[in-house]
């Protein structure tokens, strides 16, 4: 519940003064009666606006208030406010050189407390009194820092990297604002979260678990949440996101951090094939995915809190409890920010989602595309150290475009590199079966049959016939001297008699 705002000191004084002279304004005294009424008001007791003690005011003071209020007919209360000091905000105790020294300290140490900044600034001032002047008090330093935006802030970078420095400069130069998508399924958030509880595995060990959560930005609906063993991976992301897509439909945009699973080729290419814009958060800027971080707080504070005494918590039990909590409590309880249950807002729209593809189509979508060189000696290619057979009708290709997921080599597809259309599915090379000596007939790769290609054609080749005809058309005699004919019975001169 919000606390009612208490009037400021200036407002309390103005209201008290107006209460004192208000009767004189409501019923102006007749000529010659003003002084008598002022004396009557001076004899009364009033509650002091600061101390709360009974107090009285002099006749001249009340008279001054009366004339000030009467002159300001449009807004008499404002005319009775305390005047702001002319030197307000100037901070004479913080000279220009002290401010520059404090700014340098803050730039180098933004995570320091006000007290630590004051102590270090005091040490600098005592070391160089001629340049910096007398050291200011803690209250002065604290007021100055709060008034100029030098607030304590957690350091973004654990290591000094260029990306972290860019993130800090961005926070210094750009404002941070909350946002919300205008349409349901216009923007989804997804992220992984390492749970505070561990599960019991079949090997009798306690293992850490990772939760993949997918939220709709506008409605805050939990599209899907599932726990996995081990560190986050692109296989987990594709597995959980595919379920969210089949439950709620295809969104227009997905926001995630820059983890290895989110940057994997299977993820980025899969989102592109599904027509989903992938918008990674900026480096070291988790506040962009703040709705997801808020969701983790509810997961830890409510869901896992109700499981903390479960001694035989398995992965299956944890997932069953998570989906029950997500669908029956989180999605149906009134959300504090939007004022309605997430499920109600999701159904009310407006919605820009699209129908989800089938499971097989999603499996094909979340794959990586690469080129491989065909080994023409046996018509195979290599993937992850294993060889796959290419149908003989594609034996003429040198470079082959293939798609597969690194975690599932049982599904490998050959695609057209120009249209990305699936041509066929590739299977691993079975050397044992190939040892039977049975071979299929080669499939045709041209418009004529293989038998026609192998049939010998009698006569001279077309090019040579063309060359001979061109030479004859020149009218020149043959460019060689034929040998004179001889009788088979006439011996050669070199033969023995």
XYZ file of C-alpha atoms in Angstrom:
497
model
C 0.000 0.000 0.000
C 1.385 3.413 -0.936
C 2.073 5.864 1.920
C 0.304 9.212 1.862
C 2.653 12.074 1.029
C 3.347 14.431 3.907
C 3.417 18.148 2.980
C 6.852 19.722 2.898
C 8.058 22.176 5.507
C 7.376 25.122 3.184
C 3.852 23.858 2.492
C 3.092 23.388 6.211
C 4.176 26.929 7.015
C 2.105 28.325 4.136
C -1.002 26.414 5.254
C -0.571 27.561 8.867
C -0.177 31.211 7.878
C -3.188 30.977 5.599
C -5.204 29.431 8.469
C -4.228 32.423 10.660
C -5.205 35.179 8.194
C -7.955 33.237 6.418
C -10.774 34.659 8.559
C -9.648 38.202 7.698
C -9.825 37.349 3.985
C -13.193 35.599 4.301
C -14.758 38.458 6.296
C -12.767 41.679 5.717
C -12.896 43.954 8.806
C -14.595 47.322 8.615
C -12.572 50.503 8.553
C -10.749 50.951 11.846
C -11.387 47.372 13.091
C -8.341 45.645 11.557
C -5.998 46.244 14.474
C -8.525 44.889 16.969
C -8.949 41.657 14.994
C -5.169 41.312 14.578
C -4.776 41.532 18.359
C -7.441 38.852 18.743
C -5.592 36.529 16.378
C -2.291 37.237 18.151
C -3.828 36.109 21.411
C -4.784 32.716 20.084
C -2.630 29.583 20.283
C -1.527 27.760 17.120
C 0.245 24.440 16.504
C 3.823 24.948 15.315
C 4.282 23.228 11.897
C 7.701 21.823 12.820
C 7.740 21.071 16.549
C 4.011 20.486 16.998
C 4.058 22.629 20.162
C 1.528 25.403 20.906
C 2.814 28.786 19.727
C 1.667 32.383 19.188
C 2.508 35.053 16.603
C 2.836 38.814 16.993
C 0.462 41.403 15.625
C 2.995 42.785 13.143
C 3.762 39.277 11.856
C 0.081 38.477 11.267
C -0.420 41.882 9.662
C 2.432 41.228 7.219
C 0.911 37.848 6.313
C -2.506 39.424 5.796
C -1.302 42.065 3.352
C 0.849 39.509 1.452
C -2.129 37.189 1.043
C -4.477 40.015 0.050
C -2.113 41.213 -2.667
C -1.922 37.675 -4.129
C -5.614 37.144 -4.833
C -4.953 34.376 -7.402
C -2.864 32.168 -5.082
C -2.612 33.473 -1.503
C -1.173 30.215 -0.124
C 1.864 30.375 -2.426
C 2.474 33.978 -1.356
C 2.714 32.803 2.278
C 5.321 30.118 1.587
C 8.822 30.506 2.953
C 11.156 32.060 0.430
C 13.872 29.874 -1.035
C 17.350 31.016 -0.089
C 19.254 32.745 -2.848
C 22.292 30.514 -2.311
C 20.238 27.301 -2.304
C 21.919 24.633 -4.404
C 25.206 26.498 -4.715
C 27.029 24.313 -2.133
C 29.787 26.741 -1.209
C 31.496 24.066 0.909
C 32.109 22.028 -2.286
C 34.451 24.104 -4.394
C 35.158 23.433 -8.039
C 38.382 21.537 -7.321
C 36.730 19.435 -4.631
C 33.942 18.554 -7.065
C 36.479 17.523 -9.701
C 38.329 15.352 -7.183
C 35.080 13.715 -6.067
C 34.048 13.100 -9.698
C 37.392 11.352 -10.315
C 36.911 9.177 -7.238
C 33.387 8.254 -8.327
C 34.476 7.456 -11.889
C 37.080 5.006 -10.593
C 35.031 3.542 -7.722
C 31.297 3.626 -8.421
C 30.590 0.858 -5.946
C 31.893 2.829 -2.951
C 29.505 4.049 -0.264
C 28.961 7.746 0.430
C 30.979 7.379 3.611
C 33.931 5.848 1.794
C 33.870 8.607 -0.817
C 33.791 11.226 1.959
C 36.696 9.634 3.818
C 38.867 9.482 0.700
C 37.940 13.027 -0.341
C 38.831 14.197 3.172
C 42.209 12.462 2.906
C 42.873 14.223 -0.404
C 41.857 17.598 1.020
C 44.109 17.172 4.071
C 47.008 16.123 1.842
C 46.589 19.161 -0.458
C 44.926 21.918 1.614
C 46.260 24.733 -0.570
C 44.677 23.323 -3.726
C 41.464 21.721 -2.464
C 40.675 23.823 0.599
C 39.069 22.603 3.827
C 37.422 19.159 3.659
C 33.586 19.150 3.533
C 31.413 17.293 6.008
C 29.889 13.889 5.302
C 26.390 15.401 5.027
C 27.612 17.893 2.426
C 29.291 15.196 0.327
C 26.252 12.920 0.550
C 23.817 15.691 -0.415
C 26.003 16.754 -3.318
C 26.391 13.217 -4.662
C 22.663 12.490 -4.467
C 21.762 15.813 -6.072
C 24.151 15.329 -8.989
C 23.356 11.660 -9.703
C 26.586 10.214 -8.279
C 24.708 7.261 -6.796
C 26.201 4.045 -5.556
C 26.069 1.426 -8.281
C 27.160 -2.168 -8.504
C 30.109 -2.602 -10.780
C 29.112 -4.130 -14.112
C 32.357 -5.795 -14.958
C 34.129 -8.474 -12.995
C 36.962 -8.200 -15.502
C 38.201 -5.167 -17.338
C 36.959 -5.867 -20.877
C 35.966 -3.583 -23.715
C 32.381 -4.901 -23.675
C 32.026 -4.114 -19.966
C 33.425 -0.621 -20.469
C 30.932 -0.008 -23.288
C 28.093 -1.145 -21.010
C 29.148 1.274 -18.288
C 29.445 4.155 -20.742
C 25.981 3.309 -22.053
C 24.527 3.491 -18.548
C 26.216 6.851 -18.052
C 24.920 8.312 -21.311
C 21.564 6.600 -21.883
C 18.487 6.414 -19.696
C 16.994 3.082 -18.664
C 13.210 2.747 -19.092
C 10.677 0.001 -18.532
C 8.917 -1.210 -21.662
C 6.100 -3.508 -22.759
C 5.189 -5.005 -26.120
C 1.963 -3.719 -27.661
C 0.777 -7.182 -28.743
C 0.562 -10.650 -27.273
C 3.200 -12.870 -28.902
C 4.934 -9.743 -30.146
C 7.945 -10.404 -27.880
C 9.030 -13.400 -25.832
C 11.787 -13.601 -23.226
C 13.808 -16.750 -22.606
C 16.670 -17.486 -20.256
C 18.274 -20.180 -18.118
C 18.377 -20.121 -14.318
C 20.473 -22.341 -12.031
C 18.154 -23.537 -9.281
C 19.000 -23.381 -5.591
C 17.867 -27.001 -5.054
C 19.534 -30.154 -6.326
C 17.826 -33.317 -7.528
C 18.531 -36.957 -6.842
C 19.676 -38.826 -9.955
C 19.414 -42.545 -10.728
C 23.131 -42.832 -9.963
C 22.432 -41.834 -6.359
C 24.004 -38.386 -6.685
C 22.707 -34.897 -6.034
C 22.978 -32.841 -9.219
C 22.429 -29.181 -10.031
C 19.602 -28.309 -12.408
C 18.980 -25.541 -14.930
C 15.547 -24.066 -15.587
C 14.631 -22.838 -19.049
C 11.849 -20.272 -18.782
C 9.917 -18.655 -21.645
C 7.691 -15.617 -20.956
C 5.422 -13.477 -23.117
C 6.317 -9.806 -22.637
C 2.873 -8.196 -22.799
C 0.904 -10.707 -20.752
C 3.784 -12.052 -18.553
C 2.392 -15.500 -19.336
C 4.709 -18.408 -18.613
C 4.724 -20.089 -22.027
C 6.811 -23.017 -20.796
C 9.301 -23.874 -18.053
C 11.388 -27.024 -17.762
C 14.345 -28.179 -15.671
C 17.370 -29.923 -17.160
C 20.431 -31.613 -15.709
C 23.811 -29.994 -16.255
C 24.875 -26.742 -17.829
C 22.707 -24.974 -20.389
C 23.023 -26.129 -23.997
C 21.475 -25.476 -27.377
C 19.821 -28.913 -27.224
C 17.977 -27.923 -24.030
C 16.971 -24.602 -25.551
C 15.612 -26.172 -28.730
C 13.802 -28.862 -26.738
C 12.105 -26.432 -24.323
C 11.414 -23.672 -26.852
C 9.791 -26.145 -29.249
C 7.312 -27.068 -26.512
C 6.559 -23.404 -25.818
C 5.933 -22.806 -29.524
C 3.548 -25.745 -29.776
C 1.676 -24.585 -26.661
C 1.296 -20.878 -27.457
C 2.129 -20.391 -31.155
C 4.944 -18.604 -32.984
C 5.961 -15.180 -31.618
C 7.346 -12.366 -33.732
C 10.470 -11.707 -31.646
C 12.515 -13.454 -28.955
C 14.890 -11.725 -26.521
C 17.646 -13.643 -24.758
C 21.082 -13.067 -23.317
C 24.317 -13.862 -25.147
C 24.991 -17.293 -23.660
C 26.537 -20.095 -25.725
C 23.188 -21.851 -26.129
C 21.512 -18.692 -27.410
C 24.361 -17.964 -29.861
C 24.549 -21.520 -31.233
C 23.945 -21.965 -34.966
C 21.017 -24.322 -34.311
C 19.273 -21.591 -32.280
C 19.931 -18.559 -34.462
C 19.261 -20.353 -37.753
C 16.168 -22.064 -36.343
C 14.605 -18.789 -35.223
C 15.331 -17.297 -38.631
C 13.662 -20.197 -40.459
C 10.577 -19.814 -38.256
C 10.346 -16.089 -39.021
C 11.219 -15.031 -35.450
C 13.487 -12.033 -34.898
C 16.268 -12.854 -32.422
C 17.166 -9.835 -30.259
C 20.038 -10.597 -27.861
C 20.490 -8.236 -24.944
C 23.447 -5.875 -24.981
C 26.632 -7.043 -23.296
C 26.587 -6.843 -19.494
C 23.045 -5.439 -19.588
C 20.785 -8.009 -17.890
C 18.291 -5.278 -16.975
C 16.960 -5.486 -20.556
C 15.587 -8.924 -19.683
C 14.264 -7.701 -16.334
C 10.881 -9.458 -16.581
C 12.722 -12.777 -16.751
C 14.803 -11.902 -13.697
C 11.599 -11.036 -11.807
C 10.165 -14.426 -12.760
C 13.192 -16.199 -11.232
C 12.399 -14.464 -7.944
C 8.965 -16.061 -7.869
C 10.392 -19.443 -8.846
C 12.810 -19.346 -5.913
C 10.501 -17.608 -3.426
C 7.383 -19.701 -3.999
C 7.965 -22.842 -6.058
C 11.320 -24.021 -4.696
C 10.440 -22.820 -1.199
C 7.578 -25.342 -1.159
C 9.995 -28.128 -2.159
C 12.859 -27.367 0.229
C 11.937 -30.214 2.625
C 11.463 -32.802 -0.127
C 14.277 -35.313 0.465
C 13.604 -37.420 -2.643
C 13.347 -34.633 -5.195
C 13.920 -36.092 -8.657
C 14.033 -34.306 -11.990
C 10.672 -35.772 -13.006
C 9.021 -34.705 -9.742
C 10.530 -31.219 -9.992
C 9.238 -30.746 -13.544
C 5.797 -32.039 -12.608
C 5.590 -29.602 -9.693
C 6.915 -26.732 -11.812
C 4.342 -27.133 -14.577
C 1.513 -27.464 -12.042
C 2.627 -24.281 -10.269
C 3.146 -22.414 -13.560
C -0.227 -23.266 -15.100
C -2.457 -23.227 -12.015
C -0.943 -20.476 -9.886
C 1.463 -18.148 -11.703
C -0.544 -17.882 -14.937
C -3.886 -17.540 -13.103
C -3.035 -15.212 -10.210
C -3.434 -11.443 -10.613
C -0.121 -9.931 -11.682
C 0.865 -6.883 -9.623
C 2.004 -4.844 -12.650
C -0.784 -5.520 -15.149
C -3.652 -5.919 -12.658
C -5.051 -9.114 -14.247
C -3.918 -12.752 -14.454
C -1.336 -13.361 -17.212
C -3.564 -15.988 -18.819
C -6.484 -13.550 -19.006
C -4.381 -10.886 -20.673
C -2.865 -13.415 -23.056
C -6.320 -14.515 -24.201
C -7.682 -10.974 -24.471
C -4.947 -9.949 -26.945
C -4.439 -8.232 -29.302
C -2.431 -11.145 -30.676
C 0.118 -11.216 -33.532
C 1.119 -14.857 -33.063
C 1.020 -17.560 -35.714
C 0.171 -21.267 -35.635
C 3.019 -23.525 -34.587
C 4.635 -26.007 -37.017
C 4.612 -29.726 -36.307
C 7.216 -31.499 -34.196
C 9.046 -32.778 -37.269
C 9.116 -29.301 -38.801
C 10.484 -27.821 -35.572
C 13.152 -30.510 -35.410
C 14.175 -29.627 -38.950
C 14.140 -25.909 -38.167
C 16.522 -26.061 -35.197
C 19.484 -27.351 -37.172
C 22.800 -25.927 -38.359
C 23.633 -25.547 -42.059
C 27.092 -26.328 -43.401
C 28.787 -27.411 -46.600
C 30.632 -30.682 -46.948
C 32.785 -32.077 -49.758
C 31.613 -35.340 -51.303
C 34.135 -38.137 -51.569
C 33.443 -39.388 -55.080
C 35.192 -42.731 -54.582
C 32.304 -44.027 -52.436
C 29.741 -41.177 -52.485
C 30.000 -40.197 -48.823
C 30.629 -37.134 -46.666
C 31.904 -36.689 -43.135
C 29.941 -35.191 -40.179
C 31.279 -35.107 -36.633
C 33.765 -37.848 -37.492
C 31.155 -40.140 -39.077
C 30.517 -40.834 -42.743
C 27.084 -40.548 -44.355
C 26.020 -41.926 -47.746
C 24.795 -39.616 -50.500
C 22.223 -41.011 -53.003
C 23.789 -41.823 -56.353
C 21.615 -39.297 -58.189
C 23.707 -36.570 -56.465
C 27.065 -38.207 -57.184
C 28.011 -35.384 -59.563
C 28.056 -32.751 -56.797
C 31.364 -31.704 -55.292
C 29.966 -29.522 -52.509
C 26.881 -30.655 -50.613
C 24.705 -28.508 -48.307
C 23.575 -30.411 -45.216
C 21.589 -29.580 -42.070
C 21.778 -31.323 -38.726
C 21.807 -30.739 -34.992
C 25.010 -31.614 -33.192
C 23.132 -33.553 -30.530
C 21.122 -35.697 -32.993
C 23.041 -37.314 -35.860
C 20.121 -39.665 -36.515
C 18.467 -36.860 -38.467
C 20.671 -35.371 -41.176
C 19.200 -33.696 -44.241
C 20.660 -32.738 -47.601
C 19.239 -29.431 -48.854
C 19.304 -27.285 -51.957
C 21.888 -24.586 -51.279
C 19.886 -21.996 -53.262
C 16.386 -22.544 -51.841
C 17.172 -24.458 -48.584
C 14.545 -27.017 -49.651
C 15.118 -30.490 -48.248
C 16.242 -32.894 -50.987
C 16.617 -36.071 -48.994
C 17.604 -37.521 -45.658
C 21.118 -38.912 -45.223
C 21.930 -42.071 -43.276
C 25.200 -43.310 -41.770
C 27.495 -45.496 -43.851
C 26.837 -49.188 -43.111
C 30.107 -50.913 -44.009
C 28.934 -54.320 -42.774
C 25.895 -54.311 -45.028
C 27.919 -53.024 -47.958
C 30.181 -56.062 -47.605
C 27.498 -58.320 -49.143
C 28.565 -57.174 -52.599
C 25.055 -56.214 -53.722
C 24.973 -52.811 -55.406
C 22.106 -50.724 -56.660
C 21.952 -49.476 -60.226
C 23.187 -45.906 -60.538
C 20.381 -43.392 -60.719
C 20.349 -41.054 -63.692
C 21.660 -37.535 -63.242
C 20.753 -36.390 -66.816
C 17.786 -36.405 -69.212
C 18.923 -39.665 -70.869
C 19.201 -43.091 -69.381
C 22.429 -44.558 -68.081
C 22.239 -47.295 -70.741
C 22.199 -44.687 -73.514
C 25.182 -42.954 -71.964
C 27.208 -46.173 -71.874
C 26.324 -47.390 -75.450
C 29.287 -46.896 -77.879
C 28.645 -44.635 -80.868
C 30.330 -45.811 -84.175
C 32.117 -43.349 -86.461
C 34.201 -40.234 -86.073
C 33.591 -37.747 -83.292
C 31.560 -34.661 -84.370
C 34.394 -32.197 -83.719
C 36.877 -34.107 -85.843
C 34.347 -34.447 -88.652
C 33.812 -30.677 -88.565
C 37.570 -30.024 -88.722
C 38.043 -32.361 -91.673
C 35.178 -30.725 -93.586
C 36.578 -27.253 -92.937
C 39.997 -28.317 -94.184
C 38.560 -29.798 -97.376
C 36.649 -26.581 -98.055
C 39.927 -24.634 -98.267
C 40.849 -26.334 -101.586
C 44.413 -26.993 -100.455
C 46.106 -30.306 -101.294
C 46.624 -32.771 -98.485
C 49.412 -31.690 -96.172
C 51.220 -34.979 -96.428
C 52.833 -37.115 -99.184
C 51.332 -40.564 -99.451
C 53.677 -43.485 -99.889
C 53.696 -45.168 -103.342
C 51.877 -48.501 -103.423
C 54.019 -51.635 -103.723
C 53.580 -55.320 -104.488
C 53.555 -57.759 -101.629
C 56.061 -59.992 -103.551
C 58.684 -57.244 -104.090
C 61.191 -57.450 -101.299
C 62.331 -54.311 -99.517
C 65.814 -53.075 -100.404
C 66.931 -53.616 -96.902
C 65.839 -57.285 -96.889
C 68.381 -60.098 -97.329
C 68.409 -61.988 -100.710
